[in-house]
XYZ file of C-alpha atoms in Angstrom:
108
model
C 152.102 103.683 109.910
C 149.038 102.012 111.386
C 149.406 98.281 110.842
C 145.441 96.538 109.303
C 143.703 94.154 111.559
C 143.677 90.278 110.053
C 140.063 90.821 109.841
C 140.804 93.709 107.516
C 143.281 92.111 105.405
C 140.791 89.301 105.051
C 138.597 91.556 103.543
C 140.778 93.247 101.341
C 141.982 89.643 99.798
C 138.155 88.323 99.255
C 137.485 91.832 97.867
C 140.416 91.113 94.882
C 139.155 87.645 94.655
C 135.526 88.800 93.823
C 137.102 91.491 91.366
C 138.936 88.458 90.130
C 135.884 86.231 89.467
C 134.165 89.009 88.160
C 136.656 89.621 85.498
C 136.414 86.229 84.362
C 132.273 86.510 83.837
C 132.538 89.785 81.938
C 130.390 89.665 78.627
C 128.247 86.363 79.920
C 124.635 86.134 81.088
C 124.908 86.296 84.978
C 124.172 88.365 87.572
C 126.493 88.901 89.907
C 125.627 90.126 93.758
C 125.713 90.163 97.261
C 124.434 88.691 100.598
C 126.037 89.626 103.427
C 129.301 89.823 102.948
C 128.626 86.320 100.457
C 129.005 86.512 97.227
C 126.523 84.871 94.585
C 126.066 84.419 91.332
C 122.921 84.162 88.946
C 122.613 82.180 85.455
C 122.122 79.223 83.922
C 125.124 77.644 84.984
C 125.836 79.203 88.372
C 124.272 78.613 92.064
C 121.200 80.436 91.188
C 119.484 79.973 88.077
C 117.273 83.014 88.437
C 116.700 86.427 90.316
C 113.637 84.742 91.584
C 115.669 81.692 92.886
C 117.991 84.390 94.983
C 115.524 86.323 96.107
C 113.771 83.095 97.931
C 116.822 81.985 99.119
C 117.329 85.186 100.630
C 114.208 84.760 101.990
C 114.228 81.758 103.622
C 118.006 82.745 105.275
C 116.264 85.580 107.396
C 113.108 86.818 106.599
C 113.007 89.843 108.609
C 116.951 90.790 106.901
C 115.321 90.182 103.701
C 112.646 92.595 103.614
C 114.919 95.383 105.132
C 117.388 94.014 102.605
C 114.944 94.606 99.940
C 113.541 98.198 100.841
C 110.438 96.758 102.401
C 108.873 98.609 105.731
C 107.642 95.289 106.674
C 108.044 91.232 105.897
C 104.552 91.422 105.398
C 105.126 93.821 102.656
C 107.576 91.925 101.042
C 105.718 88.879 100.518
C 102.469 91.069 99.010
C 104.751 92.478 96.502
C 106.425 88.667 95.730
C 103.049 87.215 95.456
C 102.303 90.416 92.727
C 105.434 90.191 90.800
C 106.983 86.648 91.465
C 106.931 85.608 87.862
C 107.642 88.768 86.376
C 111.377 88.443 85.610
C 112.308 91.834 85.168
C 111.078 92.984 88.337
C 113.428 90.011 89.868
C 116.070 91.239 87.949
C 115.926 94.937 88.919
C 115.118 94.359 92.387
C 118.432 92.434 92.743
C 120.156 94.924 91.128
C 119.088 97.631 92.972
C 119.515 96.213 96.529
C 121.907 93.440 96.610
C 124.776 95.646 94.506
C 124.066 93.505 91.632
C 126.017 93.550 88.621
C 124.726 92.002 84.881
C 127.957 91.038 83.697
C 126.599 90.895 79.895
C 126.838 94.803 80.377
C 130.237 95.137 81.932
């Protein structure tokens, strides 16, 4: 029996924790996803208040990550298609949940 690396058994215990927290937001307005290996959280009470909010933040971290992040050949592309559909909520919403493994816990 192969014995797990510390660095995997971290992982395993943050990955229960996050199933954890997530199973406390269940049927509320947020938005939970993913930077890295960080987890974040999007609503009115939480660290981000919007999808906009996350995505700038994600931004600002690494612009370059962001973009290829985000599906985006280039940072230049990125911020043409911010500066198009930065108010536009839904788009915010859907492009977090499509690339950041987001999960609207209203749904779950």
């Amino acid at each position: 029996m192969k014995a797990k690396s510390e660095k995997e058994l971290r992982k395993e215990r943050q990955f229960i924790r996050n199933q954890r927290a997530d199973e406390e937001l269940k049927g509320q307005d947020v938005i939970v996803c993913y930077y890295g290996d960080e987890r974040c959280t999007i609503g009115q009470d939480e660290k981000f208040s919007t999808c906009r909010d996350f995505i700038i933040w994600a931004i600002v971290q690494e612009p370059e990550i962001a973009a290829e992040d985000m599906g985006f050949d280039s940072t230049t592309e990125m911020y043409a298609w911010m500066f198009e559909n930065g108010t536009d909520n839904h788009e915010m919403k859907q492009l977090v949940l499509d690339y950041y493994d987001g999960k609207d816990m209203q749904d779950e």
